[in-house]
């Protein structure tokens, strides 16, 4: 199940693989994810690609380049060539000006080599520069054919439109906005997603499984919440009770389709908004990666999409 990346000719699978988990549990990442060894990383990537996923989302800040290097290492070991896989990465804007987009780019290339960077994104709107200036720097990379497309992440509607319009003036589409979006967190509905639809900007939904909560596995076994890293546990506990009715309905729909609750959560996201939304679930286990890719292989009915919409409106 492929989708166009914004108003570009690039085709990506509706489900990509998130690579934050490959940060090797360094600095603040360890409060979310335990470390993953290179063999498991390779297996996760292998089953994802075999399941029809054709792109991986990483970032400069994920382990300060460790995730980028881990992805490239695993792909080389699996002997996968571009364009069988495409890479999206992100510039870290914290305490920086837009000029650092071009300045830090050689490091992105070194970490990901020999894989070209398809999509380069501004990780969040926290830099000292305006969205317009950031797009002017990204334009230099586009125009030099060093990247294929430009996106942003965590931009609100206004910031997204400003970035889109500046890049459009320079002759290129701004193809995506990567934002937190799941059936248990719909704060970007409706304004941002609707505006993205109008502009032809792809919404890349991050944390689409609400860091595992939307899979129903913690509802099945609540004590397992205690075994996950600290910050993630605190966040998930907040939504645990409120989501019980929705999770029960998702689980019953899953049974009818012979799939899992996690697959219903992903399938709802990639189909509820037509072609606008793609998702990037992360995985620390090959079995999860395989299930996540498999969420592209069935279709929820119109009635099921709207029933889940009704039950999850409390999270808008
Ligand atoms: N742009 C941004 O600011 C930003 C922020 C956050 C994330 N992201 C991107 O989005 C990606 C995904 O986000 P995320 O990792 O925060 O959240 P997520 O994809 O919602 O959750 C991933 C976690 O959910 C569990 N899981 C995955 N598949 C499962 C399945 N089939 N069944 C049951 N549990 C499953 C695993 O937990 P266990 O490890 O406990 O098994 C996995 O580590 C990241 O890798 C990153 O690329 C971007």
Coordinates of C-alpha atoms and ligand atoms in Angstrom, one line a residue:
X1 CA 0.0 0.0 0.0
X2 CA 2.0 3.0 -1.3
X3 CA 1.3 6.7 -1.0
X4 CA 2.8 9.8 -2.7
X5 CA 5.0 11.8 -0.3
X6 CA 3.2 15.2 -0.4
X7 CA 3.2 16.8 -3.9
X8 CA 6.3 14.9 -5.0
X9 CA 6.7 11.9 -7.2
X10 CA 8.2 9.9 -4.4
X11 CA 6.3 6.8 -3.4
X12 CA 6.4 5.6 0.2
X13 CA 4.6 2.8 2.0
X14 CA 1.7 3.9 4.1
X15 CA 3.7 2.4 7.0
X16 CA 7.3 3.3 7.6
X17 CA 9.7 2.1 10.3
X18 CA 10.5 4.6 13.2
X19 CA 14.1 4.3 14.3
X20 CA 14.2 6.3 17.6
X21 CA 14.5 2.9 19.5
X22 CA 17.9 2.4 17.9
X23 CA 19.4 5.3 20.0
X24 CA 21.3 2.7 22.1
X25 CA 19.7 4.0 25.3
X26 CA 22.0 7.0 25.4
X27 CA 21.3 10.2 27.3
X28 CA 17.5 11.0 27.7
X29 CA 16.5 8.2 25.3
X30 CA 17.0 5.6 28.1
X31 CA 14.0 7.0 29.9
X32 CA 11.9 5.8 26.9
X33 CA 13.7 2.8 25.4
X34 CA 16.1 0.0 26.5
X35 CA 19.1 -0.6 24.2
X36 CA 18.7 -2.9 21.2
X37 CA 21.7 -5.0 20.0
X38 CA 22.8 -4.8 16.3
X39 CA 21.5 -8.3 15.5
X40 CA 18.0 -7.4 16.7
X41 CA 18.1 -4.0 14.9
X42 CA 19.0 -5.9 11.7
X43 CA 16.2 -8.4 12.2
X44 CA 13.6 -5.6 12.9
X45 CA 14.7 -3.9 9.6
X46 CA 14.7 -7.1 7.7
X47 CA 11.1 -8.2 8.6
X48 CA 9.9 -4.6 8.1
X49 CA 11.2 -4.5 4.5
X50 CA 10.0 -8.0 3.8
X51 CA 6.6 -6.9 5.0
X52 CA 6.3 -4.1 2.4
X53 CA 7.8 -1.2 4.3
X54 CA 10.1 0.9 2.1
X55 CA 11.3 3.7 4.3
X56 CA 12.9 4.4 7.7
X57 CA 12.6 7.5 9.8
X58 CA 15.6 8.5 11.9
X59 CA 17.1 11.7 13.2
X60 CA 20.3 13.5 14.2
X61 CA 19.2 13.6 17.8
X62 CA 18.4 9.9 18.1
X63 CA 21.5 8.8 20.1
X64 CA 23.4 11.7 18.5
X65 CA 23.7 9.9 15.2
X66 CA 23.7 6.3 16.6
X67 CA 20.3 5.5 15.1
X68 CA 21.4 6.8 11.7
X69 CA 24.6 4.8 11.8
X70 CA 22.7 1.7 13.1
X71 CA 20.2 1.9 10.3
X72 CA 22.9 2.2 7.6
X73 CA 25.0 -0.6 9.2
X74 CA 22.0 -3.0 9.3
X75 CA 20.9 -2.2 5.7
X76 CA 24.4 -2.8 4.4
X77 CA 24.7 -6.0 6.2
X78 CA 21.3 -7.1 4.7
X79 CA 22.7 -6.0 1.3
X80 CA 19.7 -3.7 0.6
X81 CA 20.2 -1.0 -2.0
X82 CA 18.5 2.3 -2.5
X83 CA 15.7 2.8 -3.8
X84 CA 14.4 -0.5 -2.2
X85 CA 14.7 1.5 1.0
X86 CA 14.5 5.3 1.5
X87 CA 15.7 7.3 4.4
X88 CA 14.1 10.2 6.2
X89 CA 16.2 12.0 8.8
X90 CA 15.9 15.3 10.8
X91 CA 18.1 18.2 11.6
X92 CA 18.1 19.0 15.4
X93 CA 17.2 22.7 15.7
X94 CA 17.8 23.1 19.5
X95 CA 19.9 26.2 20.3
X96 CA 20.8 26.5 16.6
X97 CA 20.2 28.8 13.7
X98 CA 19.0 27.7 10.3
X99 CA 22.5 28.0 8.9
X100 CA 23.4 24.8 10.8
X101 CA 21.1 22.8 8.5
X102 CA 23.7 23.0 5.7
X103 CA 26.7 22.9 8.1
X104 CA 25.6 19.7 9.8
X105 CA 24.5 18.0 6.6
X106 CA 27.9 16.3 5.8
X107 CA 27.5 14.4 9.2
X108 CA 24.1 13.2 8.1
X109 CA 25.6 11.9 4.9
X110 CA 28.6 10.3 6.7
X111 CA 26.3 8.5 9.2
X112 CA 23.8 7.3 6.5
X113 CA 26.3 6.5 3.7
X114 CA 25.9 4.9 1.3
X115 CA 22.2 5.6 1.5
X116 CA 21.0 8.9 0.1
X117 CA 18.7 11.0 2.2
X118 CA 15.3 11.1 0.6
X119 CA 13.6 13.4 3.1
X120 CA 15.3 15.9 5.4
X121 CA 13.1 17.4 8.1
X122 CA 13.3 20.2 10.6
X123 CA 12.8 18.2 13.9
X124 CA 10.8 20.9 15.7
X125 CA 10.1 24.7 15.5
X126 CA 12.5 25.5 18.4
X127 CA 15.5 26.9 16.5
X128 CA 16.5 30.6 16.7
X129 CA 15.4 31.0 13.1
X130 CA 12.1 31.5 11.4
X131 CA 10.4 28.7 9.4
X132 CA 11.0 30.8 6.2
X133 CA 14.8 30.9 6.9
X134 CA 14.9 27.2 7.6
X135 CA 13.2 26.5 4.2
X136 CA 15.8 28.8 2.5
X137 CA 18.6 26.6 3.9
X138 CA 16.8 23.4 3.0
X139 CA 16.3 24.8 -0.5
X140 CA 20.1 24.9 -1.0
X141 CA 20.2 21.1 -0.3
X142 CA 17.3 20.5 -2.6
X143 CA 18.7 22.6 -5.4
X144 CA 22.1 20.9 -5.2
X145 CA 20.2 17.6 -5.4
X146 CA 21.7 16.5 -2.1
X147 CA 18.2 15.5 -0.8
X148 CA 15.0 14.7 -2.6
X149 CA 12.4 16.3 -0.4
X150 CA 11.9 18.6 2.6
X151 CA 9.5 18.2 5.5
X152 CA 9.0 19.6 9.0
X153 CA 8.0 18.1 12.3
X154 CA 6.0 19.3 15.3
X155 CA 5.0 22.4 13.4
X156 CA 1.6 23.8 14.2
X157 CA -0.8 24.8 11.4
X158 CA 0.6 28.4 11.1
X159 CA 4.2 27.3 11.1
X160 CA 3.5 24.6 8.6
X161 CA 1.8 27.0 6.2
X162 CA 4.6 29.5 6.6
X163 CA 7.2 26.9 5.7
X164 CA 5.1 25.5 2.9
X165 CA 4.6 28.9 1.3
X166 CA 8.3 29.9 1.5
X167 CA 9.5 26.7 -0.1
X168 CA 6.7 27.0 -2.7
X169 CA 8.0 30.5 -3.6
X170 CA 11.4 28.9 -4.1
X171 CA 9.9 26.3 -6.5
X172 CA 9.6 23.2 -4.4
X173 CA 6.7 21.5 -2.4
X174 CA 7.2 21.1 1.3
X175 CA 6.0 17.5 1.4
X176 CA 5.4 16.5 5.1
X177 CA 4.7 17.5 8.7
X178 CA 5.6 14.8 11.2
X179 CA 3.4 15.1 14.3
X180 CA 2.2 13.1 17.2
X181 CA -1.0 11.4 16.1
X182 CA -2.7 8.2 17.2
X183 CA -6.2 6.9 17.9
X184 CA -5.4 7.8 21.5
X185 CA -4.1 11.3 20.8
X186 CA -6.0 13.2 18.1
X187 CA -5.0 16.8 19.0
X188 CA -3.9 17.5 15.5
X189 CA -7.4 16.7 14.3
X190 CA -9.0 18.6 12.7
X191 CA -7.3 21.9 11.9
X192 CA -3.8 20.7 11.2
X193 CA -4.7 17.6 9.3
X194 CA -7.4 19.3 7.3
X195 CA -5.0 22.1 6.3
X196 CA -2.3 19.6 5.3
X197 CA -4.9 17.8 3.2
X198 CA -5.7 21.1 1.4
X199 CA -2.0 21.8 0.7
X200 CA -1.1 18.3 -0.3
X201 CA 1.2 17.9 2.7
X202 CA 1.6 14.3 4.0
X203 CA 1.1 13.9 7.7
X204 CA 3.6 11.5 9.1
X205 CA 2.1 10.2 12.4
X206 CA 4.7 9.5 15.1
X207 CA 4.0 7.4 18.2
X208 CA 1.1 6.0 16.2
X209 CA 0.7 3.2 18.8
X210 CA 0.8 5.6 21.6
X211 CA 4.0 4.0 22.6
X212 CA 2.4 0.6 22.8
X213 CA -0.8 1.6 24.7
X214 CA -3.0 1.4 21.5
X215 CA -1.9 -2.2 21.0
X216 CA -4.1 -3.2 24.0
X217 CA -1.3 -5.2 25.5
X218 CA -1.1 -3.1 28.7
X219 CA -4.9 -3.4 29.1
X220 CA -4.6 -7.2 28.9
X221 CA -1.8 -7.2 31.4
X222 CA -1.8 -4.0 33.5
X223 CA 1.2 -5.0 35.6
X224 CA 3.4 -5.1 32.5
X225 CA 3.3 -1.3 32.6
X226 CA 5.6 -1.4 35.5
X227 CA 8.4 -3.0 33.5
X228 CA 8.8 -0.1 30.9
X229 CA 11.1 2.9 31.3
X230 CA 10.1 5.7 33.7
X231 CA 8.8 8.6 31.5
X232 CA 7.1 6.4 29.0
X233 CA 5.3 4.6 31.9
X234 CA 4.1 7.9 33.4
X235 CA 2.7 9.1 30.1
X236 CA 0.9 5.8 29.4
X237 CA -0.7 5.5 32.8
X238 CA -2.4 8.9 32.3
X239 CA -4.5 7.5 29.4
X240 CA -4.9 3.9 30.6
X241 CA -8.4 4.1 32.2
X242 CA -9.9 6.5 29.7
X243 CA -9.0 4.2 26.8
X244 CA -10.5 1.0 28.1
X245 CA -13.8 1.1 26.1
X246 CA -12.1 2.1 22.9
X247 CA -9.5 -0.6 23.3
X248 CA -12.2 -3.2 23.9
X249 CA -14.0 -2.2 20.7
X250 CA -10.7 -2.2 18.7
X251 CA -10.0 -5.7 20.0
X252 CA -13.4 -7.0 19.0
X253 CA -13.0 -5.5 15.4
X254 CA -9.5 -7.0 15.3
X255 CA -11.0 -10.5 16.1
X256 CA -13.5 -10.1 13.3
X257 CA -10.7 -9.4 10.8
X258 CA -8.3 -12.0 12.2
X259 CA -5.7 -9.3 13.1
X260 CA -4.4 -7.7 16.2
X261 CA -5.6 -4.6 18.1
X262 CA -2.3 -2.8 17.2
X263 CA -3.0 -3.5 13.5
X264 CA -6.5 -1.9 13.9
X265 CA -4.9 1.1 15.5
X266 CA -2.5 1.6 12.6
X267 CA -5.0 0.8 9.9
X268 CA -7.5 3.3 11.3
X269 CA -4.8 6.0 11.1
X270 CA -3.7 5.3 7.5
X271 CA -7.3 5.1 6.2
X272 CA -9.4 7.5 8.2
X273 CA -8.0 10.6 6.4
X274 CA -7.8 9.2 2.9
X275 CA -4.2 9.3 1.6
X276 CA -3.0 12.1 3.8
X277 CA -1.6 10.2 6.8
X278 CA 1.2 7.7 6.9
X279 CA 2.6 6.2 10.1
X280 CA 6.0 5.3 11.5
X281 CA 5.6 2.8 14.4
X282 CA 8.7 2.0 16.3
X283 CA 9.6 -1.5 17.3
X284 CA 12.1 -3.1 19.7
X285 CA 11.1 -6.7 18.7
X286 CA 11.0 -8.3 15.2
X287 CA 7.6 -9.8 16.0
X288 CA 6.2 -6.3 16.5
X289 CA 7.8 -5.0 13.3
X290 CA 6.2 -7.8 11.4
X291 CA 2.8 -7.2 12.8
X292 CA 3.1 -3.4 12.1
X293 CA 4.0 -4.0 8.5
X294 CA 1.1 -6.4 8.2
X295 CA -1.3 -3.6 9.2
X296 CA -1.3 -2.6 5.5
X297 CA -2.9 -5.9 4.4
X298 CA -6.5 -5.4 5.3
X299 CA -9.1 -2.7 5.2
X300 CA -11.4 -1.5 7.9
X301 CA -15.0 -0.9 6.7
X302 CA -16.5 2.6 6.6
X303 CA -18.7 1.7 9.5
X304 CA -15.7 0.5 11.5
X305 CA -13.7 3.7 10.7
X306 CA -16.5 5.9 11.9
X307 CA -17.3 3.8 15.0
X308 CA -13.7 4.1 16.1
X309 CA -13.8 7.8 15.2
X310 CA -16.8 8.3 17.6
X311 CA -15.2 6.3 20.4
X312 CA -11.9 8.2 20.2
X313 CA -13.3 11.7 19.9
X314 CA -12.4 12.2 23.6
X315 CA -8.8 12.3 22.5
X316 CA -9.2 15.2 20.0
Ligands
LIG1 N1 9.4 13.9 15.3 C1 9.3 13.7 16.6 O1 9.4 14.6 17.4 C2 9.1 12.3 17.0 C3 8.9 12.0 18.4 C4 8.7 10.7 18.8 C5 8.8 9.6 17.8 N2 9.1 9.9 16.5 C6 9.2 8.9 15.5 O2 8.1 8.0 15.6 C7 8.6 6.7 15.8 C8 7.6 5.9 16.6 O3 7.2 6.5 17.8 P1 7.3 5.9 19.2 O4 8.4 4.9 19.2 O5 7.4 7.0 20.2 O6 5.9 5.3 19.5 P2 5.1 4.0 18.9 O7 5.5 3.7 17.5 O8 3.7 4.4 19.1 O9 5.4 2.9 19.9 C9 6.5 2.0 19.8 C10 6.5 1.0 20.9 O10 5.3 0.4 21.0 C11 5.5 -1.0 21.2 N3 5.0 -1.7 20.0 C12 5.4 -1.6 18.7 N4 4.7 -2.4 17.9 C13 3.9 -3.1 18.7 C14 3.0 -4.1 18.4 N5 2.8 -4.6 17.2 N6 2.3 -4.7 19.5 C15 2.5 -4.2 20.7 N7 3.4 -3.3 21.1 C16 4.1 -2.7 20.0 C17 6.9 -1.3 21.4 O11 7.2 -1.2 22.8 P3 8.2 -2.2 23.6 O12 9.5 -1.7 23.2 O13 7.9 -1.9 25.0 O14 7.9 -3.6 23.1 C18 7.5 -0.1 20.6 O15 8.8 0.2 21.1 C19 10.0 6.8 16.4 O16 10.8 5.7 16.2 C20 10.5 8.0 15.7 O17 11.0 7.7 14.4 C21 9.3 11.2 16.1

